[in-house]
PDB file of C-alpha atoms in Angstrom:
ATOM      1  CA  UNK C 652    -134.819   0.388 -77.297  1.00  0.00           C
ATOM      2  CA  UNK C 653    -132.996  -0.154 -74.144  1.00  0.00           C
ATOM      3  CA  UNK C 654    -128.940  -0.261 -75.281  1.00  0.00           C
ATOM      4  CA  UNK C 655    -127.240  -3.468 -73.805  1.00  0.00           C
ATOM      5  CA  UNK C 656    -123.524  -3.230 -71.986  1.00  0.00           C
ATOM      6  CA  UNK C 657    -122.896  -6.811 -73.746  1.00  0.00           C
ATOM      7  CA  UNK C 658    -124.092  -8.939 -76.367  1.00  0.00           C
ATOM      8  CA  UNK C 659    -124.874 -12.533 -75.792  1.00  0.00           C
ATOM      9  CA  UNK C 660    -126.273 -15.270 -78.016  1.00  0.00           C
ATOM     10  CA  UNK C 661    -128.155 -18.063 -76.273  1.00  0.00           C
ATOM     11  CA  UNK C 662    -128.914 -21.580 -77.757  1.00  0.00           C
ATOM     12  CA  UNK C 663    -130.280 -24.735 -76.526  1.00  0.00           C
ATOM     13  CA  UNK C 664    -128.876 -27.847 -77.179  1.00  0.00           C
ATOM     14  CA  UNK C 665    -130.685 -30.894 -79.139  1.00  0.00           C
ATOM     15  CA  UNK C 666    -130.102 -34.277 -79.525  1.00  0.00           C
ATOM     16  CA  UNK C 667    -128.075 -34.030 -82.855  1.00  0.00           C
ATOM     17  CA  UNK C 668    -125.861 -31.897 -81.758  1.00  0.00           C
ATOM     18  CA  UNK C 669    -125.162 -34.095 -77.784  1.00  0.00           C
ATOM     19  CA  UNK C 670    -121.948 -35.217 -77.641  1.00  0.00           C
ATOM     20  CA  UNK C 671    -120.088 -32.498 -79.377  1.00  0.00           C
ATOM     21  CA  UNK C 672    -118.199 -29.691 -78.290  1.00  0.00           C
ATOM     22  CA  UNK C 673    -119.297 -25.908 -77.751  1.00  0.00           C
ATOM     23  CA  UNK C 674    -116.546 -25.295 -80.420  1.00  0.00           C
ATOM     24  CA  UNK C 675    -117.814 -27.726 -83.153  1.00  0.00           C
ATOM     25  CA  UNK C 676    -121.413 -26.404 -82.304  1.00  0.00           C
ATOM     26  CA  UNK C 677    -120.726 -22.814 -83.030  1.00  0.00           C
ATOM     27  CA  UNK C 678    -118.747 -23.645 -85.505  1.00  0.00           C
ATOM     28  CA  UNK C 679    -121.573 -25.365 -87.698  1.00  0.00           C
ATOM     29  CA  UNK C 680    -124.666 -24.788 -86.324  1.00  0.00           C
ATOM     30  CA  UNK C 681    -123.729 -21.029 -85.171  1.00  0.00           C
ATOM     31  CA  UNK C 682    -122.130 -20.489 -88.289  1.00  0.00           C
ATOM     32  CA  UNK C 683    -118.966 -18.978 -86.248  1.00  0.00           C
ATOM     33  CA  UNK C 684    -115.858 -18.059 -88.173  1.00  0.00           C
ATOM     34  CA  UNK C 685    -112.743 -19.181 -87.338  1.00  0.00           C
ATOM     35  CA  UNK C 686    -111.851 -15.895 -86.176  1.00  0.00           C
ATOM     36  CA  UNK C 687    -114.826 -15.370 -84.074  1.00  0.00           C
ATOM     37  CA  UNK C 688    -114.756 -18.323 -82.404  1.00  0.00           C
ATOM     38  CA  UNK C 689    -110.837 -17.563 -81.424  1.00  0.00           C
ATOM     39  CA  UNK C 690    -112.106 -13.985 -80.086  1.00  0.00           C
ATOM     40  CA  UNK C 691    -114.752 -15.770 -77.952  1.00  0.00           C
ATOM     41  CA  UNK C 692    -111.770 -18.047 -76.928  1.00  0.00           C
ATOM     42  CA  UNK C 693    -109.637 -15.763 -75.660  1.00  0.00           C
ATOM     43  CA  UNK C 694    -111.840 -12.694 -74.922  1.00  0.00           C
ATOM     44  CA  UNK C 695    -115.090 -13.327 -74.381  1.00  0.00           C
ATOM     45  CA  UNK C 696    -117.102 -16.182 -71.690  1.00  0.00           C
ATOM     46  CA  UNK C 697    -118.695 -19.789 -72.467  1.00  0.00           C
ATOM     47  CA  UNK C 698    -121.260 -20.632 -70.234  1.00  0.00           C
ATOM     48  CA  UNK C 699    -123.195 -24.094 -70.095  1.00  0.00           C
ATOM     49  CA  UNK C 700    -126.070 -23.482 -67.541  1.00  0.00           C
ATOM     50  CA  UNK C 701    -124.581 -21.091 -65.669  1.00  0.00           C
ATOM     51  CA  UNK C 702    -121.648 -22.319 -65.483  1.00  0.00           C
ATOM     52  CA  UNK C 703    -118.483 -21.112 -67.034  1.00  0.00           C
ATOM     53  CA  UNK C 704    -116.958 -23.927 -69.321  1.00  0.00           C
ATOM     54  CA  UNK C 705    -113.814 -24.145 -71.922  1.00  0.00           C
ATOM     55  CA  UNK C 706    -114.339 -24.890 -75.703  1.00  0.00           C
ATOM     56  CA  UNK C 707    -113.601 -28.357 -75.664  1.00  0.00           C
ATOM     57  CA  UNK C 708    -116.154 -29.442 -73.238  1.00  0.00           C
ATOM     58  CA  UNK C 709    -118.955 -31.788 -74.387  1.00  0.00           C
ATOM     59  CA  UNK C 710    -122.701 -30.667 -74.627  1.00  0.00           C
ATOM     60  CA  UNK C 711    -125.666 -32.502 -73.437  1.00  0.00           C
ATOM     61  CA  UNK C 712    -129.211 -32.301 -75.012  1.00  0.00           C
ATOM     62  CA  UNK C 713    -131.416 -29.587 -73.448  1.00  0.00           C
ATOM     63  CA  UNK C 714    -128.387 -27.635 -72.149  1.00  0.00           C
ATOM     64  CA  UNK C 715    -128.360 -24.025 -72.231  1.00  0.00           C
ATOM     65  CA  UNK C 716    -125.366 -22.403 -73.759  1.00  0.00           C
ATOM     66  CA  UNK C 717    -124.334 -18.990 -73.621  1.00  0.00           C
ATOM     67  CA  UNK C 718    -121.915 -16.886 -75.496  1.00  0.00           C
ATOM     68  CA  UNK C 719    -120.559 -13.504 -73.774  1.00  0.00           C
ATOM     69  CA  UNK C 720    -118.862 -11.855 -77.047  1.00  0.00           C
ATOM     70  CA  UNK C 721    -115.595  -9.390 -76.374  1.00  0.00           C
ATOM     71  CA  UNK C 722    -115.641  -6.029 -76.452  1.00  0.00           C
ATOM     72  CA  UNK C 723    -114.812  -4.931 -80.345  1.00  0.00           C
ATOM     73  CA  UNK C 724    -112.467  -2.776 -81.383  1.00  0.00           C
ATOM     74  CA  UNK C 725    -113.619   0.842 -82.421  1.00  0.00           C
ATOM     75  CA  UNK C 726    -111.197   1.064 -85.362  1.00  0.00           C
ATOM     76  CA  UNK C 727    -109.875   4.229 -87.519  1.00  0.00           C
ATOM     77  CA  UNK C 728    -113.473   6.296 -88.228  1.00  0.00           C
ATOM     78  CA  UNK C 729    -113.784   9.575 -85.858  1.00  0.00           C
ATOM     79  CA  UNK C 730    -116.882   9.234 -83.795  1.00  0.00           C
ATOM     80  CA  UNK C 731    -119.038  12.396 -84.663  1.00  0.00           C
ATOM     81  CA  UNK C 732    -122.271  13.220 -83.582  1.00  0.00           C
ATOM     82  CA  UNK C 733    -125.373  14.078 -86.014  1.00  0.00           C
ATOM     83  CA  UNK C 734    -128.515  13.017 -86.964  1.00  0.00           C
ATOM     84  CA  UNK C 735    -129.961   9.836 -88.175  1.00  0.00           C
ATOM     85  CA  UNK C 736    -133.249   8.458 -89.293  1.00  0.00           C
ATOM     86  CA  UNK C 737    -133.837   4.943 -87.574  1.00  0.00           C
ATOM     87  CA  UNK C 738    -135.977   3.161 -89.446  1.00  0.00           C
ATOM     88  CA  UNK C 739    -136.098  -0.288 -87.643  1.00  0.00           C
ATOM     89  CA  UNK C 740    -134.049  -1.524 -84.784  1.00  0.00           C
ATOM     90  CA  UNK C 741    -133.272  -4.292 -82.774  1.00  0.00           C
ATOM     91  CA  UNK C 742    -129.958  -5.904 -80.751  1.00  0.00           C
ATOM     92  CA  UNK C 743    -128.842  -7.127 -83.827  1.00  0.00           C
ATOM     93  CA  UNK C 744    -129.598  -4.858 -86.736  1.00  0.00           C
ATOM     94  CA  UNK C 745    -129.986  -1.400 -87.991  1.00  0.00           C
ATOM     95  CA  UNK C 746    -132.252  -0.178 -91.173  1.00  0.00           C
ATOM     96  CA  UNK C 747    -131.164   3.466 -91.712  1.00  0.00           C
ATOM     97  CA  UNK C 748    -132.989   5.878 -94.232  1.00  0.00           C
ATOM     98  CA  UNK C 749    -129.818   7.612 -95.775  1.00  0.00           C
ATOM     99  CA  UNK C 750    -130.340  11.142 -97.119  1.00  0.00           C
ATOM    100  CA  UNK C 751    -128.276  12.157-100.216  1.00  0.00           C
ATOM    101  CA  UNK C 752    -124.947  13.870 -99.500  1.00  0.00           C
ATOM    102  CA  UNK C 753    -123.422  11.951 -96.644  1.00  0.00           C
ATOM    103  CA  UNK C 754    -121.114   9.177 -96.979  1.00  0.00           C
ATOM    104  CA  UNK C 755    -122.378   5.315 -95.895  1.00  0.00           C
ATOM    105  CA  UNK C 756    -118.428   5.270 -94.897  1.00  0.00           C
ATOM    106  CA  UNK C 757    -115.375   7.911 -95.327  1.00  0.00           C
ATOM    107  CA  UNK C 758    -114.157   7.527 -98.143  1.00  0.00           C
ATOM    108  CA  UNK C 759    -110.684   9.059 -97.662  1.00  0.00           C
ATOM    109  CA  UNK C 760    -110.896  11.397 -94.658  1.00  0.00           C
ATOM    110  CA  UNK C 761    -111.808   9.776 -91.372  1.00  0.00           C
ATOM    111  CA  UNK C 762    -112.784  12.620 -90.095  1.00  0.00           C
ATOM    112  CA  UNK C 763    -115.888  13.035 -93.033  1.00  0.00           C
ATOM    113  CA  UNK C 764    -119.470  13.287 -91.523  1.00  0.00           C
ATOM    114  CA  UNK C 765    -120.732   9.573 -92.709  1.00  0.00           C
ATOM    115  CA  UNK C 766    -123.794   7.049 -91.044  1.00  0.00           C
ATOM    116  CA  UNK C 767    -120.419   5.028 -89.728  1.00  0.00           C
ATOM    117  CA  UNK C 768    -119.241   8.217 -87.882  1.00  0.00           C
ATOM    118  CA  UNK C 769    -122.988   9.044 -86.304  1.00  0.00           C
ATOM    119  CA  UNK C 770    -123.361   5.429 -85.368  1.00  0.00           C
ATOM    120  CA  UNK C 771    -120.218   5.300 -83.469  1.00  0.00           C
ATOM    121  CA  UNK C 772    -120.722   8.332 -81.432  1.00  0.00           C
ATOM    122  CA  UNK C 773    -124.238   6.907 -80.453  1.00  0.00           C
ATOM    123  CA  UNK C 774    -122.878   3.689 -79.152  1.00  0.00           C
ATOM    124  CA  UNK C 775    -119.823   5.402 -77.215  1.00  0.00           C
ATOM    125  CA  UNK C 776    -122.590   7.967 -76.053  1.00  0.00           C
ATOM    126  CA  UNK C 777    -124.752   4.560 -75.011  1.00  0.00           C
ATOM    127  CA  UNK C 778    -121.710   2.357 -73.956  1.00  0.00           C
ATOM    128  CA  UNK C 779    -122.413  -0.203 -76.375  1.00  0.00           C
ATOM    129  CA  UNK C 780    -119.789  -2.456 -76.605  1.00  0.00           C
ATOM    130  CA  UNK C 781    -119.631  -2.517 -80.687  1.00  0.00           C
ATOM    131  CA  UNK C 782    -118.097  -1.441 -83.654  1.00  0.00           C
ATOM    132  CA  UNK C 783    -120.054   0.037 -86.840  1.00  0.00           C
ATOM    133  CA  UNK C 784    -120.614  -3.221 -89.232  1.00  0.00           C
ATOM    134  CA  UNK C 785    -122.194  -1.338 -92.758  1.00  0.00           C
ATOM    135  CA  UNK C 786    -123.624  -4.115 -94.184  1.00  0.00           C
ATOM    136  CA  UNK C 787    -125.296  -2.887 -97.590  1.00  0.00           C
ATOM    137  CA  UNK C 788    -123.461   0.313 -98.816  1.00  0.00           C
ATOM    138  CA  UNK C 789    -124.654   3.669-100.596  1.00  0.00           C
ATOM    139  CA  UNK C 790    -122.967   5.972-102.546  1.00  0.00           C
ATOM    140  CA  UNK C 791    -122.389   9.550-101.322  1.00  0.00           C
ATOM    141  CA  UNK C 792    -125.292  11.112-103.229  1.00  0.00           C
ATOM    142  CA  UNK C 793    -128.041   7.784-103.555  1.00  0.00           C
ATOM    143  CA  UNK C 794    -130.340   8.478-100.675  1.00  0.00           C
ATOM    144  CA  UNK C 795    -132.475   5.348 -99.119  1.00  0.00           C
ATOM    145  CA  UNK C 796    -132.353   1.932 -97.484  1.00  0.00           C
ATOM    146  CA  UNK C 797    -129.063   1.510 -95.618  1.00  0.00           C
ATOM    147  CA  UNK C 798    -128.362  -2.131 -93.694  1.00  0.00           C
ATOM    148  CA  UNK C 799    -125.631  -2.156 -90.665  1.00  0.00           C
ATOM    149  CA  UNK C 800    -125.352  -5.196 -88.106  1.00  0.00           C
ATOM    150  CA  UNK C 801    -125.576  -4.569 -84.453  1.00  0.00           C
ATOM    151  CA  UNK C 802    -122.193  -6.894 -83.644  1.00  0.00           C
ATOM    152  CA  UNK C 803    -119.451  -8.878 -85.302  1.00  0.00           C
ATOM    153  CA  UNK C 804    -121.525 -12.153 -85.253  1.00  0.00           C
ATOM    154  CA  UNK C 805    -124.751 -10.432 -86.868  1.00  0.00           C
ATOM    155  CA  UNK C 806    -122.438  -9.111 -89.462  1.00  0.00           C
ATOM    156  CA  UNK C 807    -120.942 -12.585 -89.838  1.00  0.00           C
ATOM    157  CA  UNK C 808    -124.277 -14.168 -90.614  1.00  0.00           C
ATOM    158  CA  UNK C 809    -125.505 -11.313 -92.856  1.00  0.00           C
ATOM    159  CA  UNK C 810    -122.630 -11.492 -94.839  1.00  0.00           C
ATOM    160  CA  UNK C 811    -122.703 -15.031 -95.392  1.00  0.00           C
ATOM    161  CA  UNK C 812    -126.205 -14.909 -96.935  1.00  0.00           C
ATOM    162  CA  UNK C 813    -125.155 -11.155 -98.866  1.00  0.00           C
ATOM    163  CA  UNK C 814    -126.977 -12.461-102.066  1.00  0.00           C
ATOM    164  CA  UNK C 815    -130.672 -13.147-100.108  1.00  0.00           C
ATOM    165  CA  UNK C 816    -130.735  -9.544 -99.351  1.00  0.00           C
ATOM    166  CA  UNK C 817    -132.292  -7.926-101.901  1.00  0.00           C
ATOM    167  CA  UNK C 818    -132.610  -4.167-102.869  1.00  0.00           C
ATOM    168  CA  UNK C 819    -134.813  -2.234-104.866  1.00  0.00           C
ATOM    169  CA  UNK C 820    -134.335   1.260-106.375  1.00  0.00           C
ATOM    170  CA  UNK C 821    -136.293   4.052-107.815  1.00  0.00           C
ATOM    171  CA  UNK C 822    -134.187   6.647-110.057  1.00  0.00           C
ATOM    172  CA  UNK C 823    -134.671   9.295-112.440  1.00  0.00           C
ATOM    173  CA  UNK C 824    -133.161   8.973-116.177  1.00  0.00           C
ATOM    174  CA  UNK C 825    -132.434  11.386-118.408  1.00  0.00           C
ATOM    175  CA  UNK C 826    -134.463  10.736-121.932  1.00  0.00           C
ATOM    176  CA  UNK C 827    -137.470   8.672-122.933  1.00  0.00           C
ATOM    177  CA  UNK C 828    -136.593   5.171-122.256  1.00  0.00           C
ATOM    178  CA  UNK C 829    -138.258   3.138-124.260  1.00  0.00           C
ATOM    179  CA  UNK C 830    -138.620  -0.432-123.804  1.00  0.00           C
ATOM    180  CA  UNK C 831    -140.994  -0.653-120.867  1.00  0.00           C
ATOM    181  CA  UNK C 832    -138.948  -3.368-118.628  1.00  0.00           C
ATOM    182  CA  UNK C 833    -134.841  -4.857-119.632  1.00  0.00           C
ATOM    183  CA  UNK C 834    -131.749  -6.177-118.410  1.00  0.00           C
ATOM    184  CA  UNK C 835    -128.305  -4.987-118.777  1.00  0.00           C
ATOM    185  CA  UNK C 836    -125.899  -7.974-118.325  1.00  0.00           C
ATOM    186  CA  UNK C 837    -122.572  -6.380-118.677  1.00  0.00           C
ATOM    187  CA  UNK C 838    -119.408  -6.715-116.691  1.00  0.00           C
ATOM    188  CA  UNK C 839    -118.184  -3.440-114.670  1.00  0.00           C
ATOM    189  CA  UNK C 840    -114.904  -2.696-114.176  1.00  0.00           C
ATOM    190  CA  UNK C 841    -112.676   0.011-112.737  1.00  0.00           C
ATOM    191  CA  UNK C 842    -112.005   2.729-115.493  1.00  0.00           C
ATOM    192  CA  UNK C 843    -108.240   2.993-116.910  1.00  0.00           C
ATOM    193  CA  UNK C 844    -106.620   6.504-114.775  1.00  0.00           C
ATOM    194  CA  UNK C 845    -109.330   6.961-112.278  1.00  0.00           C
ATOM    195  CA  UNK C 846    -110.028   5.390-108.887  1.00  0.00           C
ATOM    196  CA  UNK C 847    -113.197   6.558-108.254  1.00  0.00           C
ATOM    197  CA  UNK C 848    -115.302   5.885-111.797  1.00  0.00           C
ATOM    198  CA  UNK C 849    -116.145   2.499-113.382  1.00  0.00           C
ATOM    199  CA  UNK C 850    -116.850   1.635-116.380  1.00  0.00           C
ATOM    200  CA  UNK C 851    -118.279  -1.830-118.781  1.00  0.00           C
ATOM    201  CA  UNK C 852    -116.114  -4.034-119.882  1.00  0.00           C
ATOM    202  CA  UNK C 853    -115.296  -7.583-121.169  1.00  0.00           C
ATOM    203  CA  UNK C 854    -112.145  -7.848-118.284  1.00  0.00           C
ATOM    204  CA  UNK C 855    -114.724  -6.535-115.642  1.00  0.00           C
ATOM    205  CA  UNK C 856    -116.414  -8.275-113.136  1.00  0.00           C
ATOM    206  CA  UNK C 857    -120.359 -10.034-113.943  1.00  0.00           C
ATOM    207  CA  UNK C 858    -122.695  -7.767-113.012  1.00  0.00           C
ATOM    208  CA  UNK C 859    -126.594  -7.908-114.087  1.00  0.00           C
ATOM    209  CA  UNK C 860    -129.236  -4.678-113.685  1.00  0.00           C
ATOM    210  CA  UNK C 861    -132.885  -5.292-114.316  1.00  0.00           C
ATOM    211  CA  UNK C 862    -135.224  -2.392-114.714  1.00  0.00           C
ATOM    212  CA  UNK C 863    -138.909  -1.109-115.429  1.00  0.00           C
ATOM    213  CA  UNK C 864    -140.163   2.154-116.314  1.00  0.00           C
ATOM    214  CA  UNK C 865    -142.594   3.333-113.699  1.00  0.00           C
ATOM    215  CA  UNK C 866    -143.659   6.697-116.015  1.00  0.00           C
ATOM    216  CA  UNK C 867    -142.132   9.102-118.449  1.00  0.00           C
ATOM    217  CA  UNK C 868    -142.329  12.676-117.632  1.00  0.00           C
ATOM    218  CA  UNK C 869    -140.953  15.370-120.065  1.00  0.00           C
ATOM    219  CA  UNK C 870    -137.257  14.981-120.718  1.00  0.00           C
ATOM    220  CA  UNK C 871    -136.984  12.061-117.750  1.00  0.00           C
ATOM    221  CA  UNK C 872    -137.551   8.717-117.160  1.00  0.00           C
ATOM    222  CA  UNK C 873    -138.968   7.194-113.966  1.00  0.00           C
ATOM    223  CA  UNK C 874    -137.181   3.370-112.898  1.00  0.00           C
ATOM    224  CA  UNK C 875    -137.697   1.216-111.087  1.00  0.00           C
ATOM    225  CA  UNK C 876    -134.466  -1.302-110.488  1.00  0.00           C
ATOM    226  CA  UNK C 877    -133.385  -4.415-108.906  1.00  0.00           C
ATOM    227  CA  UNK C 878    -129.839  -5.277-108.437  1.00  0.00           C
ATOM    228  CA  UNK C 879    -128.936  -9.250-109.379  1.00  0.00           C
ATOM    229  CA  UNK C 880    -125.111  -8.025-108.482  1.00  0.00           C
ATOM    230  CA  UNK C 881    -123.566  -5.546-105.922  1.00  0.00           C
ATOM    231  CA  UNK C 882    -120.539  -3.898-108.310  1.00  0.00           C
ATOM    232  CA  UNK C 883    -119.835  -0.218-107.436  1.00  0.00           C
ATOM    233  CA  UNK C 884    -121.550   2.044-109.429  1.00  0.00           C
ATOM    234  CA  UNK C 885    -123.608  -0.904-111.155  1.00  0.00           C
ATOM    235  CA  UNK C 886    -126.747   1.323-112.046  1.00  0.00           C
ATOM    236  CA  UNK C 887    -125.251   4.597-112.077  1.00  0.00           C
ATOM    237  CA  UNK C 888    -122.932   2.902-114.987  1.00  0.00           C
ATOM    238  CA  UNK C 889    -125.337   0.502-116.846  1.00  0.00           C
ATOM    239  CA  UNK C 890    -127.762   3.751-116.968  1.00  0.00           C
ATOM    240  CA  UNK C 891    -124.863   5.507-118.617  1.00  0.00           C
ATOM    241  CA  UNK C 892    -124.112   2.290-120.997  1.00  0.00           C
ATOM    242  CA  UNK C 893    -128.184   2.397-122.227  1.00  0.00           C
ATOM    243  CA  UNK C 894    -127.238   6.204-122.785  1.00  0.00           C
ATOM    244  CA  UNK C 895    -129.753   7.275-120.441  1.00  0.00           C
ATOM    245  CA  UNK C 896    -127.460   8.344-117.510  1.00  0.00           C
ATOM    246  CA  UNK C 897    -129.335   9.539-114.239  1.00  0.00           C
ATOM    247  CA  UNK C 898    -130.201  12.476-113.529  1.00  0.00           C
ATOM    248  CA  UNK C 899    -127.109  14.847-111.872  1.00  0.00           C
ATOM    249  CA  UNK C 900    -124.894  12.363-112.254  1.00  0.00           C
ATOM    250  CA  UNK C 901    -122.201  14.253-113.881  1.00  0.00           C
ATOM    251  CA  UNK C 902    -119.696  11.508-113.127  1.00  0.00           C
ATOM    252  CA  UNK C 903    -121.299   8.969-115.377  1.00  0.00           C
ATOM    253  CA  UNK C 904    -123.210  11.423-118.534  1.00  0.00           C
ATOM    254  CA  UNK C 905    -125.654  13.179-116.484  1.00  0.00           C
ATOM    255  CA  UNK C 906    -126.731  16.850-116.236  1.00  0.00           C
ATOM    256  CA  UNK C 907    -126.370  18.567-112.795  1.00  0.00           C
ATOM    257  CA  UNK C 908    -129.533  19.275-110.993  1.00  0.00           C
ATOM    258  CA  UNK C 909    -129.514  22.007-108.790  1.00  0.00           C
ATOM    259  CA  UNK C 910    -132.191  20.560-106.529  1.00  0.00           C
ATOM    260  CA  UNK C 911    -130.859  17.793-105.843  1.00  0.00           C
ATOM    261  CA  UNK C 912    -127.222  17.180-103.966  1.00  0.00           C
ATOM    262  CA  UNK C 913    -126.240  14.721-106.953  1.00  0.00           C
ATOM    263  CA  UNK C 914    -127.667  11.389-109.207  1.00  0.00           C
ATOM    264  CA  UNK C 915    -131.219  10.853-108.552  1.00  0.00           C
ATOM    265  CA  UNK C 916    -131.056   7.255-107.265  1.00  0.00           C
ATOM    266  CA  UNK C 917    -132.871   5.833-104.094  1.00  0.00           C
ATOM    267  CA  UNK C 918    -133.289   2.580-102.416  1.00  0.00           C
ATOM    268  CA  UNK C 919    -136.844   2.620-101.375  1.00  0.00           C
ATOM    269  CA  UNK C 920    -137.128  -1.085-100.640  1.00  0.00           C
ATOM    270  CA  UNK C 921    -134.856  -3.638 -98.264  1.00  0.00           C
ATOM    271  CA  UNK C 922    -135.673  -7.428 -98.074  1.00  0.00           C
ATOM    272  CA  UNK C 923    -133.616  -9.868 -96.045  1.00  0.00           C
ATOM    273  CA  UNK C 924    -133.730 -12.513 -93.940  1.00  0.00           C
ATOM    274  CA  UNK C 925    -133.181 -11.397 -90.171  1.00  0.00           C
ATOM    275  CA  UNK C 926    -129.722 -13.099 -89.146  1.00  0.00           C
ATOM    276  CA  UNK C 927    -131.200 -14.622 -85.584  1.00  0.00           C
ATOM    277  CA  UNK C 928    -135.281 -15.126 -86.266  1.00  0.00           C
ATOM    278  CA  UNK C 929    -134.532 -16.334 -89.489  1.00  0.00           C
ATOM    279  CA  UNK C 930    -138.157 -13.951 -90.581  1.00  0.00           C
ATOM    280  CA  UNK C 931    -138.171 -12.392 -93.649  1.00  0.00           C
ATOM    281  CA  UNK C 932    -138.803  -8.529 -93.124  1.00  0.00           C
ATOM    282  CA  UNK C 933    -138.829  -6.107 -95.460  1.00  0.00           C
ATOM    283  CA  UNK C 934    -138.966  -1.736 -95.392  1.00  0.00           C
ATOM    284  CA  UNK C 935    -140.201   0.898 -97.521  1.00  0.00           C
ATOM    285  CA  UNK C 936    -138.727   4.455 -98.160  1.00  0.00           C
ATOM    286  CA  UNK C 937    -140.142   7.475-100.190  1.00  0.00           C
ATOM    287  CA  UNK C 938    -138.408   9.052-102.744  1.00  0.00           C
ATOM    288  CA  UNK C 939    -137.611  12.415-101.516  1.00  0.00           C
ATOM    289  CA  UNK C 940    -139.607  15.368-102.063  1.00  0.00           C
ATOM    290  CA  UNK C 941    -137.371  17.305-104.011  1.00  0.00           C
ATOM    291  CA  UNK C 942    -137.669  15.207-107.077  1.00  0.00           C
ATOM    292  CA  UNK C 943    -141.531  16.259-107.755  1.00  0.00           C
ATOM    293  CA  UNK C 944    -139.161  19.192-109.699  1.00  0.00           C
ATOM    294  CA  UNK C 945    -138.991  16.502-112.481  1.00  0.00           C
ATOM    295  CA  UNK C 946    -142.207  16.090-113.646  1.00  0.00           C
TER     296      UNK C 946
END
């Protein structure tokens, strides 16, 4: 797709909303923050049909209004070219199809290859006037689905509805699981002496796993699993809590695999609702080849 120099958001006026102000418009029926409206305010352009116009200026059923949004600040991540696989893409949102091994977002070191660090040497490269907005996460070594925002006020609205976006995952367990579908309702929380690795418990945050066994194959397990909550780890450590810890995930139980980077965990499917047409779309993702070795 063709790269734009500047995002802008056009809406046209009805009758319930004559009378008001561009500010009180985008601030309930654009679904503006604070913030972004203030950044709009002071660095970005207002335009009623044509026309350049201040916040507190009335509106008038059937007029066109236009928001120019600032430029966005680039923040601490070191651009760094690489490759990506673009799934689906428009001027307001990104599906990416992660492979295992690279971060979603450095974790410590800026200057780690990561999807952030690709995406922001393509839009320098394209002069797109954006920052990276990762808007549904992966862990170094899960490979799959991957949801980033085109601008600040796509990653406004997609954060705002966080719980309608729903992801599936396919993974590989270690052991014969045996009930054929369950839920694991217990709360995650960081474990005592370690930053990285979580762990259940009573003082931990809600979080909720459901899972179904797609086949059994030797000494593995084949899942499929949906997540009702977005803690860190959440299936790596329910898996773990079942005793059935995924494959090569020595951090939580697991065996290493030498064919695979780390865990065997994937998001193969994304559903959400897009944050300007309002349609549902949803994307698929294979689980990658090298996991035929666990049949």
């Amino acid at each position: 797709m063709n790269t734009p120099s500047k995002v802008i958001k056009r809406w046209t006026i009805t009758a319930a909303y004559s009378g008001c102000s561009s500010r009180d418009f985008l601030f309930g029926a654009g679904e503006f923050s604070r913030q972004l409206i203030k950044k709009v305010r002071i660095s970005g352009s207002l335009f009623v049909n044509g026309e350049r116009v201040e916040m507190w200026q009335p509106l008038r059923c059937g007029d066109l209004l236009e928001v120019e949004f600032p430029k966005e600040e680039r923040g601490s991540i070191e651009p760094m070219e690489g490759p990506l696989s673009v799934v689906y893409e428009d001027e307001d949102v990104l599906v990416i199809n992660k492979p295992a091994g690279l971060f979603s977002v450095p974790a410590f070191d800026k200057n780690e290859p990561s999807v952030a660090a690709y995406l922001l040497y393509r839009y320098i490269q394209e002069n797109y006037p954006c920052t990276v907005h990762i808007v549904t996460r992966l862990d170094k070594d899960t490979s799959g689905l991957m949801l980033a925002a085109k601008h600040a006020y796509s990653h406004r609205l997609l954060t705002q509805s966080m719980k309608k976006i729903d992801r599936r995952y396919k993974a590989v367990a270690e052991g014969r699981v045996q009930a054929d579908q369950g839920i694991v309702n217990q709360p995650i929380a960081r474990a005592e002496g370690s930053i990285i690795r979580r762990t259940t418990s009573p003082e931990g945050r809600p979080a909720e796993t459901r899972y179904e066994v797609e086949k059994r194959t030797g000494a593995y397990t084949w899942l499929r699993l949906q997540l009702m909550t977005g803690r860190t780890h959440q299936i790596r450590v329910h898996l773990e809590h079942l005793g059935y810890p995924l494959a090569g995930d020595t951090l939580y139980g697991g065996n290493a695999c030498p064919w695979i980077p780390g865990q065997a965990l994937h998001c193969y499917q994304l559903n959400f609702r897009h944050p300007w047409s309002k349609k549902r779309m949803t994307f698929v993702s294979e689980t990658p080849g090298e996991w035929d070795l666990f049949a």
